[in-house]
């Protein structure tokens, strides 16, 4: 059961790096959350107001605390565990929507910082969408290019760039048709050949959700980076590739599987899409728009909690990647990529310091935000010192502790280690 706890002036409610699932509601007093800015290394404080929650992200996301909570005066806070929070507040639309918007805004701000550090600056949305279409064209993914061109022309029918996009579409369509003819690819009408949704989301197979169903063929673009966001999706079957256009080149971000949501960020803060989502194989999704979004989570509290947990995880993951990108020393940045991979895929035996990661140099380049050539040069320095071994489909780190030592001594950001 939730209980009230008193904290005297100057006491620490929890420290950065702590691991626990408690969620707090401040009832009385003044309390501040203190973090260290990733770029400036300066402390940042945020005051919690009476009636506000704190400790939610790390509890629902199940990751270590990102801040230290300190009582500036005598305080009283109500403490809940994760299960109690879900039982009490999952059906409270006002609380859930406020949290979703706060988390959405936090994630959006991290995305902006990440883009800035990668120097990925786009003048406007139209130029951005054209760059995305061209990146697919350059990678010979002509169907995806055509889909983005169609979206563009639908959004901007009177643009001065209409002729340029129409020409790109015609060329991409011709090349796609020829490729299909050469390969003699037969399009199948049936769906559901890929992975199916996990049992926890079988409720969405009910007839009431049929009207939200959308089907996509291999290579179809479901949403395009830079287009306005007015709906989000739940994958029922198949897989979806998340792609971002960085300085004219495509970067693969993630692969979404059945039971996962995507596109939810834009629907909350009316911002343009931050990534392109492409069907891998046949895909079936449920599409929900802004009009039925609040109604949906009101009638389905489980969805609200799933979305909250999703935002918590994505905020943590994006911050973790941003910490890597903020390291200016390239050797330390590469070393931190291996540390990040070690956190993402923890070993069965932690005592064994050797690690095998199923990644390539191109993958390391993506995580480090560096060109393939620069990454290869930096990785070769590790090879020469016999710290790592490079193979076709995987990389072996001889001693993961060496990577941490490099980051701690040569990195120029404060890394949040929770060993």
mmCIF file of C-alpha atoms in Angstrom:
data_model
loop_
_atom_site.group_PDB
_atom_site.id
_atom_site.type_symbol
_atom_site.label_atom_id
_atom_site.label_comp_id
_atom_site.label_asym_id
_atom_site.label_seq_id
_atom_site.Cartn_x
_atom_site.Cartn_y
_atom_site.Cartn_z
ATOM 1 C CA UNK A 1 0.000 0.000 0.000
ATOM 2 C CA UNK A 2 1.192 3.577 -0.662
ATOM 3 C CA UNK A 3 2.604 5.232 2.435
ATOM 4 C CA UNK A 4 3.649 8.733 3.452
ATOM 5 C CA UNK A 5 7.295 9.289 4.408
ATOM 6 C CA UNK A 6 8.842 12.287 6.140
ATOM 7 C CA UNK A 7 12.251 13.634 5.092
ATOM 8 C CA UNK A 8 14.163 16.158 7.173
ATOM 9 C CA UNK A 9 15.847 19.210 5.661
ATOM 10 C CA UNK A 10 19.045 18.250 3.797
ATOM 11 C CA UNK A 11 18.289 14.542 3.587
ATOM 12 C CA UNK A 12 18.727 12.579 0.350
ATOM 13 C CA UNK A 13 15.627 10.758 -0.876
ATOM 14 C CA UNK A 14 17.741 8.842 -3.401
ATOM 15 C CA UNK A 15 21.088 9.194 -5.142
ATOM 16 C CA UNK A 16 21.926 9.215 -8.821
ATOM 17 C CA UNK A 17 22.765 5.633 -9.794
ATOM 18 C CA UNK A 18 20.459 4.035 -7.216
ATOM 19 C CA UNK A 19 18.331 1.151 -8.426
ATOM 20 C CA UNK A 20 14.821 0.865 -7.017
ATOM 21 C CA UNK A 21 11.263 0.985 -8.297
ATOM 22 C CA UNK A 22 9.818 3.576 -5.922
ATOM 23 C CA UNK A 23 7.694 6.410 -7.306
ATOM 24 C CA UNK A 24 7.113 9.520 -5.200
ATOM 25 C CA UNK A 25 4.451 12.214 -4.956
ATOM 26 C CA UNK A 26 5.577 15.322 -3.076
ATOM 27 C CA UNK A 27 2.901 16.377 -0.602
ATOM 28 C CA UNK A 28 4.670 19.043 1.425
ATOM 29 C CA UNK A 29 7.958 20.934 1.409
ATOM 30 C CA UNK A 30 10.601 21.882 -1.142
ATOM 31 C CA UNK A 31 12.553 19.193 -2.969
ATOM 32 C CA UNK A 32 15.021 19.478 -5.843
ATOM 33 C CA UNK A 33 16.361 17.011 -8.423
ATOM 34 C CA UNK A 34 20.019 17.503 -9.358
ATOM 35 C CA UNK A 35 21.721 16.183 -12.492
ATOM 36 C CA UNK A 36 24.929 16.972 -14.391
ATOM 37 C CA UNK A 37 24.549 18.440 -17.882
ATOM 38 C CA UNK A 38 26.089 16.056 -20.424
ATOM 39 C CA UNK A 39 27.674 18.815 -22.502
ATOM 40 C CA UNK A 40 28.670 21.488 -19.964
ATOM 41 C CA UNK A 41 29.285 19.160 -16.981
ATOM 42 C CA UNK A 42 27.542 21.758 -14.811
ATOM 43 C CA UNK A 43 24.927 20.796 -12.191
ATOM 44 C CA UNK A 44 21.310 21.323 -13.224
ATOM 45 C CA UNK A 45 18.547 21.540 -10.622
ATOM 46 C CA UNK A 46 14.793 21.203 -10.985
ATOM 47 C CA UNK A 47 12.359 21.936 -8.197
ATOM 48 C CA UNK A 48 9.494 19.518 -7.615
ATOM 49 C CA UNK A 49 6.180 21.185 -6.804
ATOM 50 C CA UNK A 50 3.636 19.910 -4.318
ATOM 51 C CA UNK A 51 1.425 17.283 -5.931
ATOM 52 C CA UNK A 52 4.019 16.381 -8.584
ATOM 53 C CA UNK A 53 5.558 12.966 -9.218
ATOM 54 C CA UNK A 54 9.277 12.224 -9.248
ATOM 55 C CA UNK A 55 11.270 9.046 -9.769
ATOM 56 C CA UNK A 56 8.794 7.848 -12.415
ATOM 57 C CA UNK A 57 11.129 7.344 -15.423
ATOM 58 C CA UNK A 58 13.699 5.157 -13.694
ATOM 59 C CA UNK A 59 10.989 3.137 -11.967
ATOM 60 C CA UNK A 60 8.897 2.370 -15.045
ATOM 61 C CA UNK A 61 11.942 2.068 -17.310
ATOM 62 C CA UNK A 62 13.796 -0.117 -14.786
ATOM 63 C CA UNK A 63 17.098 1.720 -15.063
ATOM 64 C CA UNK A 64 19.272 3.473 -12.438
ATOM 65 C CA UNK A 65 18.292 6.888 -11.120
ATOM 66 C CA UNK A 66 19.493 9.711 -13.373
ATOM 67 C CA UNK A 67 19.302 12.380 -10.679
ATOM 68 C CA UNK A 68 19.764 12.937 -6.957
ATOM 69 C CA UNK A 69 16.639 13.959 -5.005
ATOM 70 C CA UNK A 70 17.336 16.275 -2.058
ATOM 71 C CA UNK A 71 14.943 17.759 0.517
ATOM 72 C CA UNK A 72 15.661 21.502 0.830
ATOM 73 C CA UNK A 73 13.134 21.762 3.667
ATOM 74 C CA UNK A 74 11.301 19.226 5.782
ATOM 75 C CA UNK A 75 9.249 17.246 3.260
ATOM 76 C CA UNK A 76 6.472 14.692 3.125
ATOM 77 C CA UNK A 77 6.157 12.382 0.117
ATOM 78 C CA UNK A 78 3.831 9.504 -0.730
ATOM 79 C CA UNK A 79 5.726 6.418 -1.902
ATOM 80 C CA UNK A 80 4.346 3.836 -4.351
ATOM 81 C CA UNK A 81 5.933 0.908 -6.117
ATOM 82 C CA UNK A 82 5.510 0.432 -9.847
ATOM 83 C CA UNK A 83 2.590 -1.966 -9.512
ATOM 84 C CA UNK A 84 0.713 0.374 -7.159
ATOM 85 C CA UNK A 85 1.269 3.277 -9.558
ATOM 86 C CA UNK A 86 -0.195 1.264 -12.446
ATOM 87 C CA UNK A 87 -3.204 0.142 -10.418
ATOM 88 C CA UNK A 88 -4.041 3.621 -9.116
ATOM 89 C CA UNK A 89 -3.179 5.926 -12.027
ATOM 90 C CA UNK A 90 -3.441 3.889 -15.248
ATOM 91 C CA UNK A 91 -7.096 4.909 -15.621
ATOM 92 C CA UNK A 92 -6.455 8.576 -14.714
ATOM 93 C CA UNK A 93 -6.388 10.147 -18.179
ATOM 94 C CA UNK A 94 -5.351 13.592 -16.926
ATOM 95 C CA UNK A 95 -2.272 12.279 -15.099
ATOM 96 C CA UNK A 96 -1.275 9.902 -17.899
ATOM 97 C CA UNK A 97 -1.637 12.511 -20.663
ATOM 98 C CA UNK A 98 0.397 15.048 -18.684
ATOM 99 C CA UNK A 99 3.199 12.520 -18.162
ATOM 100 C CA UNK A 100 3.148 11.464 -21.809
ATOM 101 C CA UNK A 101 3.478 15.073 -22.960
ATOM 102 C CA UNK A 102 6.285 15.804 -20.486
ATOM 103 C CA UNK A 103 8.203 12.690 -21.538
ATOM 104 C CA UNK A 104 7.549 13.406 -25.218
ATOM 105 C CA UNK A 105 8.988 16.893 -24.838
ATOM 106 C CA UNK A 106 12.048 15.548 -23.005
ATOM 107 C CA UNK A 107 12.683 13.013 -25.743
ATOM 108 C CA UNK A 108 12.245 15.677 -28.426
ATOM 109 C CA UNK A 109 14.818 17.916 -26.721
ATOM 110 C CA UNK A 110 17.347 15.070 -26.610
ATOM 111 C CA UNK A 111 16.743 14.407 -30.309
ATOM 112 C CA UNK A 112 17.444 18.075 -31.075
ATOM 113 C CA UNK A 113 20.699 17.987 -29.111
ATOM 114 C CA UNK A 114 21.731 14.778 -30.859
ATOM 115 C CA UNK A 115 21.065 16.283 -34.281
ATOM 116 C CA UNK A 116 22.991 19.402 -33.360
ATOM 117 C CA UNK A 117 26.049 17.439 -32.250
ATOM 118 C CA UNK A 118 25.905 15.467 -35.517
ATOM 119 C CA UNK A 119 25.642 18.758 -37.454
ATOM 120 C CA UNK A 120 22.501 17.416 -39.081
ATOM 121 C CA UNK A 121 20.814 20.740 -39.796
ATOM 122 C CA UNK A 122 17.966 20.935 -42.299
ATOM 123 C CA UNK A 123 16.685 24.274 -43.590
ATOM 124 C CA UNK A 124 13.016 23.312 -43.782
ATOM 125 C CA UNK A 125 10.650 20.322 -43.831
ATOM 126 C CA UNK A 126 10.326 20.252 -47.616
ATOM 127 C CA UNK A 127 14.095 20.112 -48.106
ATOM 128 C CA UNK A 128 14.247 17.483 -45.386
ATOM 129 C CA UNK A 129 11.705 15.186 -47.047
ATOM 130 C CA UNK A 130 13.411 15.552 -50.423
ATOM 131 C CA UNK A 131 16.745 14.630 -48.826
ATOM 132 C CA UNK A 132 15.139 11.545 -47.288
ATOM 133 C CA UNK A 133 13.645 10.492 -50.650
ATOM 134 C CA UNK A 134 17.014 10.962 -52.362
ATOM 135 C CA UNK A 135 18.802 8.923 -49.692
ATOM 136 C CA UNK A 136 16.517 5.950 -50.456
ATOM 137 C CA UNK A 137 17.005 6.509 -54.195
ATOM 138 C CA UNK A 138 20.798 6.514 -53.776
ATOM 139 C CA UNK A 139 20.557 3.214 -51.884
ATOM 140 C CA UNK A 140 18.460 1.772 -54.740
ATOM 141 C CA UNK A 141 15.390 1.423 -52.511
ATOM 142 C CA UNK A 142 13.167 2.811 -55.223
ATOM 143 C CA UNK A 143 9.778 1.774 -53.826
ATOM 144 C CA UNK A 144 10.527 3.593 -50.567
ATOM 145 C CA UNK A 145 11.654 6.640 -52.551
ATOM 146 C CA UNK A 146 8.375 6.589 -54.516
ATOM 147 C CA UNK A 147 6.306 6.411 -51.312
ATOM 148 C CA UNK A 148 8.063 9.451 -49.847
ATOM 149 C CA UNK A 149 7.617 11.396 -53.093
ATOM 150 C CA UNK A 150 3.891 10.620 -53.062
ATOM 151 C CA UNK A 151 3.631 11.805 -49.454
ATOM 152 C CA UNK A 152 5.534 14.975 -50.343
ATOM 153 C CA UNK A 153 3.335 15.827 -53.343
ATOM 154 C CA UNK A 154 0.210 15.188 -51.263
ATOM 155 C CA UNK A 155 1.436 17.501 -48.507
ATOM 156 C CA UNK A 156 2.799 20.248 -50.768
ATOM 157 C CA UNK A 157 0.775 20.235 -54.027
ATOM 158 C CA UNK A 158 1.634 23.868 -54.806
ATOM 159 C CA UNK A 159 5.316 23.870 -53.883
ATOM 160 C CA UNK A 160 7.932 25.244 -56.267
ATOM 161 C CA UNK A 161 9.780 21.943 -55.779
ATOM 162 C CA UNK A 162 6.883 19.922 -57.220
ATOM 163 C CA UNK A 163 8.552 19.388 -60.580
ATOM 164 C CA UNK A 164 11.800 18.204 -58.987
ATOM 165 C CA UNK A 165 9.990 15.666 -56.795
ATOM 166 C CA UNK A 166 7.729 14.481 -59.622
ATOM 167 C CA UNK A 167 10.799 13.822 -61.770
ATOM 168 C CA UNK A 168 12.469 11.916 -58.910
ATOM 169 C CA UNK A 169 9.293 9.865 -58.469
ATOM 170 C CA UNK A 170 9.047 9.002 -62.184
ATOM 171 C CA UNK A 171 12.684 7.922 -62.323
ATOM 172 C CA UNK A 172 12.418 5.874 -59.107
ATOM 173 C CA UNK A 173 9.194 4.196 -60.286
ATOM 174 C CA UNK A 174 10.748 3.248 -63.623
ATOM 175 C CA UNK A 175 13.778 1.757 -61.894
ATOM 176 C CA UNK A 176 11.612 -0.075 -59.367
ATOM 177 C CA UNK A 177 9.432 -1.557 -62.114
ATOM 178 C CA UNK A 178 12.505 -2.740 -64.010
ATOM 179 C CA UNK A 179 13.992 -4.258 -60.870
ATOM 180 C CA UNK A 180 10.762 -6.145 -60.162
ATOM 181 C CA UNK A 181 10.619 -7.404 -63.716
ATOM 182 C CA UNK A 182 14.242 -8.581 -63.671
ATOM 183 C CA UNK A 183 13.883 -10.309 -60.349
ATOM 184 C CA UNK A 184 10.434 -11.648 -61.251
ATOM 185 C CA UNK A 185 9.210 -10.778 -57.779
ATOM 186 C CA UNK A 186 5.671 -11.950 -57.136
ATOM 187 C CA UNK A 187 3.713 -9.818 -54.770
ATOM 188 C CA UNK A 188 1.716 -11.822 -52.270
ATOM 189 C CA UNK A 189 -1.521 -10.458 -50.912
ATOM 190 C CA UNK A 190 -1.436 -12.397 -47.652
ATOM 191 C CA UNK A 191 -0.022 -10.871 -44.484
ATOM 192 C CA UNK A 192 1.033 -12.160 -41.115
ATOM 193 C CA UNK A 193 3.912 -14.254 -42.412
ATOM 194 C CA UNK A 194 6.317 -12.595 -39.996
ATOM 195 C CA UNK A 195 6.376 -12.628 -36.216
ATOM 196 C CA UNK A 196 3.045 -12.364 -34.464
ATOM 197 C CA UNK A 197 2.126 -10.043 -31.626
ATOM 198 C CA UNK A 198 2.948 -11.264 -28.105
ATOM 199 C CA UNK A 199 0.186 -12.556 -25.876
ATOM 200 C CA UNK A 200 0.041 -9.353 -23.836
ATOM 201 C CA UNK A 201 -1.417 -7.543 -26.864
ATOM 202 C CA UNK A 202 -3.764 -10.232 -28.156
ATOM 203 C CA UNK A 203 -6.617 -7.990 -26.991
ATOM 204 C CA UNK A 204 -6.038 -5.900 -30.106
ATOM 205 C CA UNK A 205 -7.087 -8.829 -32.271
ATOM 206 C CA UNK A 206 -10.690 -8.161 -31.244
ATOM 207 C CA UNK A 207 -13.137 -7.232 -34.048
ATOM 208 C CA UNK A 208 -13.502 -3.721 -32.573
ATOM 209 C CA UNK A 209 -9.950 -2.933 -33.689
ATOM 210 C CA UNK A 210 -10.356 -4.149 -37.281
ATOM 211 C CA UNK A 211 -11.239 -0.658 -38.498
ATOM 212 C CA UNK A 212 -7.802 0.572 -37.424
ATOM 213 C CA UNK A 213 -5.907 -2.090 -39.395
ATOM 214 C CA UNK A 214 -3.429 -1.046 -42.108
ATOM 215 C CA UNK A 215 -1.385 -3.338 -44.350
ATOM 216 C CA UNK A 216 2.004 -2.663 -45.913
ATOM 217 C CA UNK A 217 4.149 -4.462 -48.463
ATOM 218 C CA UNK A 218 7.941 -4.894 -48.246
ATOM 219 C CA UNK A 219 9.647 -1.533 -48.694
ATOM 220 C CA UNK A 220 6.516 0.579 -48.129
ATOM 221 C CA UNK A 221 7.150 3.749 -46.149
ATOM 222 C CA UNK A 222 4.648 3.941 -43.294
ATOM 223 C CA UNK A 223 5.762 7.351 -42.066
ATOM 224 C CA UNK A 224 8.415 9.672 -43.468
ATOM 225 C CA UNK A 225 10.832 11.823 -41.545
ATOM 226 C CA UNK A 226 9.788 15.518 -41.604
ATOM 227 C CA UNK A 227 6.136 14.900 -42.478
ATOM 228 C CA UNK A 228 3.532 16.125 -39.945
ATOM 229 C CA UNK A 229 2.591 13.601 -37.301
ATOM 230 C CA UNK A 230 -1.108 12.883 -36.951
ATOM 231 C CA UNK A 231 -1.199 9.195 -36.047
ATOM 232 C CA UNK A 232 0.783 6.432 -34.382
ATOM 233 C CA UNK A 233 0.969 2.679 -34.885
ATOM 234 C CA UNK A 234 0.954 -0.636 -33.067
ATOM 235 C CA UNK A 235 2.632 -3.474 -34.969
ATOM 236 C CA UNK A 236 0.498 -6.610 -35.093
ATOM 237 C CA UNK A 237 2.653 -8.666 -37.447
ATOM 238 C CA UNK A 238 5.896 -8.162 -39.322
ATOM 239 C CA UNK A 239 8.810 -5.857 -38.559
ATOM 240 C CA UNK A 240 9.436 -2.156 -39.172
ATOM 241 C CA UNK A 241 12.837 -0.527 -39.791
ATOM 242 C CA UNK A 242 13.444 2.908 -38.246
ATOM 243 C CA UNK A 243 15.722 5.023 -40.444
ATOM 244 C CA UNK A 244 17.090 8.549 -40.046
ATOM 245 C CA UNK A 245 18.597 10.747 -42.749
ATOM 246 C CA UNK A 246 21.841 12.280 -41.462
ATOM 247 C CA UNK A 247 23.530 14.736 -43.814
ATOM 248 C CA UNK A 248 21.983 13.046 -46.840
ATOM 249 C CA UNK A 249 22.807 9.464 -45.811
ATOM 250 C CA UNK A 250 20.507 6.854 -44.279
ATOM 251 C CA UNK A 251 21.240 5.605 -40.761
ATOM 252 C CA UNK A 252 19.434 2.543 -39.435
ATOM 253 C CA UNK A 253 18.218 3.270 -35.904
ATOM 254 C CA UNK A 254 16.242 0.228 -34.822
ATOM 255 C CA UNK A 255 13.966 -2.607 -35.874
ATOM 256 C CA UNK A 256 10.524 -2.627 -34.277
ATOM 257 C CA UNK A 257 8.734 -5.934 -33.699
ATOM 258 C CA UNK A 258 5.114 -7.019 -33.077
ATOM 259 C CA UNK A 259 3.616 -5.517 -29.952
ATOM 260 C CA UNK A 260 5.683 -2.318 -30.211
ATOM 261 C CA UNK A 261 4.462 1.212 -30.891
ATOM 262 C CA UNK A 262 6.045 3.776 -33.174
ATOM 263 C CA UNK A 263 5.176 7.303 -34.264
ATOM 264 C CA UNK A 264 3.720 8.132 -30.851
ATOM 265 C CA UNK A 265 6.024 11.095 -30.171
ATOM 266 C CA UNK A 266 4.710 13.401 -32.893
ATOM 267 C CA UNK A 267 1.080 12.871 -31.957
ATOM 268 C CA UNK A 268 1.684 14.337 -28.511
ATOM 269 C CA UNK A 269 3.618 17.499 -29.332
ATOM 270 C CA UNK A 270 2.466 18.339 -32.890
ATOM 271 C CA UNK A 271 6.004 18.146 -34.225
ATOM 272 C CA UNK A 272 7.261 16.661 -37.498
ATOM 273 C CA UNK A 273 8.340 13.036 -37.667
ATOM 274 C CA UNK A 274 11.873 12.447 -36.426
ATOM 275 C CA UNK A 275 12.498 9.216 -38.381
ATOM 276 C CA UNK A 276 11.285 7.210 -41.366
ATOM 277 C CA UNK A 277 9.579 3.866 -40.763
ATOM 278 C CA UNK A 278 9.789 1.227 -43.506
ATOM 279 C CA UNK A 279 8.085 -2.163 -43.682
ATOM 280 C CA UNK A 280 10.442 -5.150 -43.617
ATOM 281 C CA UNK A 281 8.482 -7.855 -45.363
ATOM 282 C CA UNK A 282 4.694 -7.799 -45.030
ATOM 283 C CA UNK A 283 3.473 -5.725 -42.106
ATOM 284 C CA UNK A 284 0.099 -5.225 -40.456
ATOM 285 C CA UNK A 285 -0.392 -2.328 -38.024
ATOM 286 C CA UNK A 286 -3.178 -0.697 -36.111
ATOM 287 C CA UNK A 287 -3.277 3.026 -36.887
ATOM 288 C CA UNK A 288 -4.581 5.457 -34.268
ATOM 289 C CA UNK A 289 -5.021 9.182 -34.919
ATOM 290 C CA UNK A 290 -5.101 12.205 -32.642
ATOM 291 C CA UNK A 291 -8.880 12.223 -32.472
ATOM 292 C CA UNK A 292 -9.170 8.737 -31.002
ATOM 293 C CA UNK A 293 -5.868 8.721 -29.098
ATOM 294 C CA UNK A 294 -7.162 9.990 -25.753
ATOM 295 C CA UNK A 295 -10.297 7.871 -26.094
ATOM 296 C CA UNK A 296 -8.120 4.852 -26.828
ATOM 297 C CA UNK A 297 -5.961 5.152 -23.711
ATOM 298 C CA UNK A 298 -8.995 5.995 -21.565
ATOM 299 C CA UNK A 299 -10.674 2.758 -22.537
ATOM 300 C CA UNK A 300 -7.427 0.763 -22.521
ATOM 301 C CA UNK A 301 -5.300 1.666 -19.474
ATOM 302 C CA UNK A 302 -2.768 -1.009 -20.445
ATOM 303 C CA UNK A 303 -1.863 0.978 -23.562
ATOM 304 C CA UNK A 304 -1.232 4.095 -21.476
ATOM 305 C CA UNK A 305 1.201 2.231 -19.216
ATOM 306 C CA UNK A 306 2.928 0.611 -22.203
ATOM 307 C CA UNK A 307 3.421 4.027 -23.790
ATOM 308 C CA UNK A 308 4.769 5.510 -20.560
ATOM 309 C CA UNK A 309 7.284 2.678 -20.230
ATOM 310 C CA UNK A 310 8.214 3.067 -23.888
ATOM 311 C CA UNK A 311 8.977 6.771 -23.435
ATOM 312 C CA UNK A 312 11.016 6.062 -20.306
ATOM 313 C CA UNK A 313 13.155 3.510 -22.133
ATOM 314 C CA UNK A 314 13.649 5.699 -25.206
ATOM 315 C CA UNK A 315 14.629 8.710 -23.111
ATOM 316 C CA UNK A 316 17.218 6.627 -21.277
ATOM 317 C CA UNK A 317 18.565 5.033 -24.481
ATOM 318 C CA UNK A 318 18.770 8.368 -26.290
ATOM 319 C CA UNK A 319 20.562 10.029 -23.380
ATOM 320 C CA UNK A 320 23.008 7.147 -23.278
ATOM 321 C CA UNK A 321 23.806 7.566 -26.938
ATOM 322 C CA UNK A 322 24.087 11.328 -26.574
ATOM 323 C CA UNK A 323 26.684 10.872 -23.818
ATOM 324 C CA UNK A 324 28.755 8.867 -26.292
ATOM 325 C CA UNK A 325 28.423 11.448 -29.056
ATOM 326 C CA UNK A 326 29.444 14.239 -26.663
ATOM 327 C CA UNK A 327 32.913 12.699 -26.160
ATOM 328 C CA UNK A 328 35.368 14.651 -28.306
ATOM 329 C CA UNK A 329 38.331 12.258 -27.991
ATOM 330 C CA UNK A 330 37.674 9.759 -30.787
ATOM 331 C CA UNK A 331 39.447 6.813 -29.119
ATOM 332 C CA UNK A 332 37.383 7.371 -25.987
ATOM 333 C CA UNK A 333 34.205 7.703 -28.062
ATOM 334 C CA UNK A 334 34.832 4.385 -29.821
ATOM 335 C CA UNK A 335 35.647 2.780 -26.466
ATOM 336 C CA UNK A 336 32.375 4.085 -25.049
ATOM 337 C CA UNK A 337 30.458 2.544 -27.942
ATOM 338 C CA UNK A 338 31.744 -0.840 -26.771
ATOM 339 C CA UNK A 339 30.723 0.009 -23.206
ATOM 340 C CA UNK A 340 27.259 0.966 -24.429
ATOM 341 C CA UNK A 341 26.974 -2.321 -26.323
ATOM 342 C CA UNK A 342 28.079 -4.140 -23.176
ATOM 343 C CA UNK A 343 25.223 -2.450 -21.294
ATOM 344 C CA UNK A 344 22.739 -3.301 -24.042
ATOM 345 C CA UNK A 345 23.832 -6.944 -24.233
ATOM 346 C CA UNK A 346 25.170 -7.919 -20.785
ATOM 347 C CA UNK A 347 27.272 -11.108 -20.679
ATOM 348 C CA UNK A 348 26.127 -14.321 -19.052
ATOM 349 C CA UNK A 349 29.317 -14.378 -17.017
ATOM 350 C CA UNK A 350 30.243 -10.860 -15.886
ATOM 351 C CA UNK A 351 33.571 -12.109 -14.531
ATOM 352 C CA UNK A 352 34.727 -12.865 -18.085
ATOM 353 C CA UNK A 353 36.197 -9.597 -19.314
ATOM 354 C CA UNK A 354 36.365 -10.612 -22.972
ATOM 355 C CA UNK A 355 33.315 -9.575 -24.980
ATOM 356 C CA UNK A 356 32.034 -10.611 -28.394
ATOM 357 C CA UNK A 357 29.690 -8.168 -30.119
ATOM 358 C CA UNK A 358 27.789 -9.086 -33.286
ATOM 359 C CA UNK A 359 28.523 -5.758 -34.958
ATOM 360 C CA UNK A 360 30.618 -4.478 -37.851
ATOM 361 C CA UNK A 361 32.796 -1.393 -38.222
ATOM 362 C CA UNK A 362 29.839 0.229 -40.029
ATOM 363 C CA UNK A 363 27.716 -0.354 -36.924
ATOM 364 C CA UNK A 364 30.385 1.211 -34.715
ATOM 365 C CA UNK A 365 30.517 4.200 -37.083
ATOM 366 C CA UNK A 366 26.752 4.635 -36.714
ATOM 367 C CA UNK A 367 26.810 4.561 -32.904
ATOM 368 C CA UNK A 368 29.838 6.854 -32.751
ATOM 369 C CA UNK A 369 28.416 9.355 -35.260
ATOM 370 C CA UNK A 370 31.600 9.160 -37.348
ATOM 371 C CA UNK A 371 32.358 8.456 -40.982
ATOM 372 C CA UNK A 372 33.238 4.891 -41.915
ATOM 373 C CA UNK A 373 36.765 5.947 -42.871
ATOM 374 C CA UNK A 374 37.412 7.756 -39.585
ATOM 375 C CA UNK A 375 35.953 4.871 -37.596
ATOM 376 C CA UNK A 376 38.122 2.357 -39.423
ATOM 377 C CA UNK A 377 41.238 4.416 -38.647
ATOM 378 C CA UNK A 378 40.362 4.652 -34.945
ATOM 379 C CA UNK A 379 39.412 0.975 -34.668
ATOM 380 C CA UNK A 380 42.707 -0.023 -36.299
ATOM 381 C CA UNK A 381 44.539 1.725 -33.464
ATOM 382 C CA UNK A 382 42.819 -0.668 -31.051
ATOM 383 C CA UNK A 383 43.723 -3.590 -33.311
ATOM 384 C CA UNK A 384 47.387 -2.558 -33.401
ATOM 385 C CA UNK A 385 47.439 -2.488 -29.596
ATOM 386 C CA UNK A 386 45.755 -5.928 -29.574
ATOM 387 C CA UNK A 387 42.792 -4.635 -27.628
ATOM 388 C CA UNK A 388 40.203 -5.807 -30.165
ATOM 389 C CA UNK A 389 39.921 -8.305 -33.034
ATOM 390 C CA UNK A 390 37.873 -7.602 -36.167
ATOM 391 C CA UNK A 391 35.943 -10.305 -38.039
ATOM 392 C CA UNK A 392 33.413 -10.156 -40.881
ATOM 393 C CA UNK A 393 30.309 -10.207 -38.726
ATOM 394 C CA UNK A 394 31.530 -9.563 -35.189
ATOM 395 C CA UNK A 395 34.153 -7.788 -33.084
ATOM 396 C CA UNK A 396 35.906 -9.194 -30.022
ATOM 397 C CA UNK A 397 36.995 -6.850 -27.227
ATOM 398 C CA UNK A 398 39.841 -8.499 -25.334
ATOM 399 C CA UNK A 399 39.180 -6.718 -22.028
ATOM 400 C CA UNK A 400 36.070 -4.575 -21.553
ATOM 401 C CA UNK A 401 37.673 -2.972 -18.477
ATOM 402 C CA UNK A 402 40.299 -1.445 -20.791
ATOM 403 C CA UNK A 403 37.507 0.333 -22.660
ATOM 404 C CA UNK A 404 36.162 1.785 -19.425
ATOM 405 C CA UNK A 405 39.654 2.912 -18.424
ATOM 406 C CA UNK A 406 40.064 4.731 -21.741
ATOM 407 C CA UNK A 407 36.730 6.507 -21.340
ATOM 408 C CA UNK A 408 37.469 7.484 -17.739
ATOM 409 C CA UNK A 409 40.934 8.850 -18.519
ATOM 410 C CA UNK A 410 40.475 10.304 -22.014
ATOM 411 C CA UNK A 411 36.765 11.023 -22.250
ATOM 412 C CA UNK A 412 35.703 14.607 -21.686
ATOM 413 C CA UNK A 413 32.245 13.954 -20.327
ATOM 414 C CA UNK A 414 31.162 12.595 -16.988
ATOM 415 C CA UNK A 415 29.969 9.074 -17.684
ATOM 416 C CA UNK A 416 27.266 7.723 -15.433
ATOM 417 C CA UNK A 417 28.493 4.295 -14.497
ATOM 418 C CA UNK A 418 26.371 2.019 -12.392
ATOM 419 C CA UNK A 419 28.556 -0.996 -11.837
#
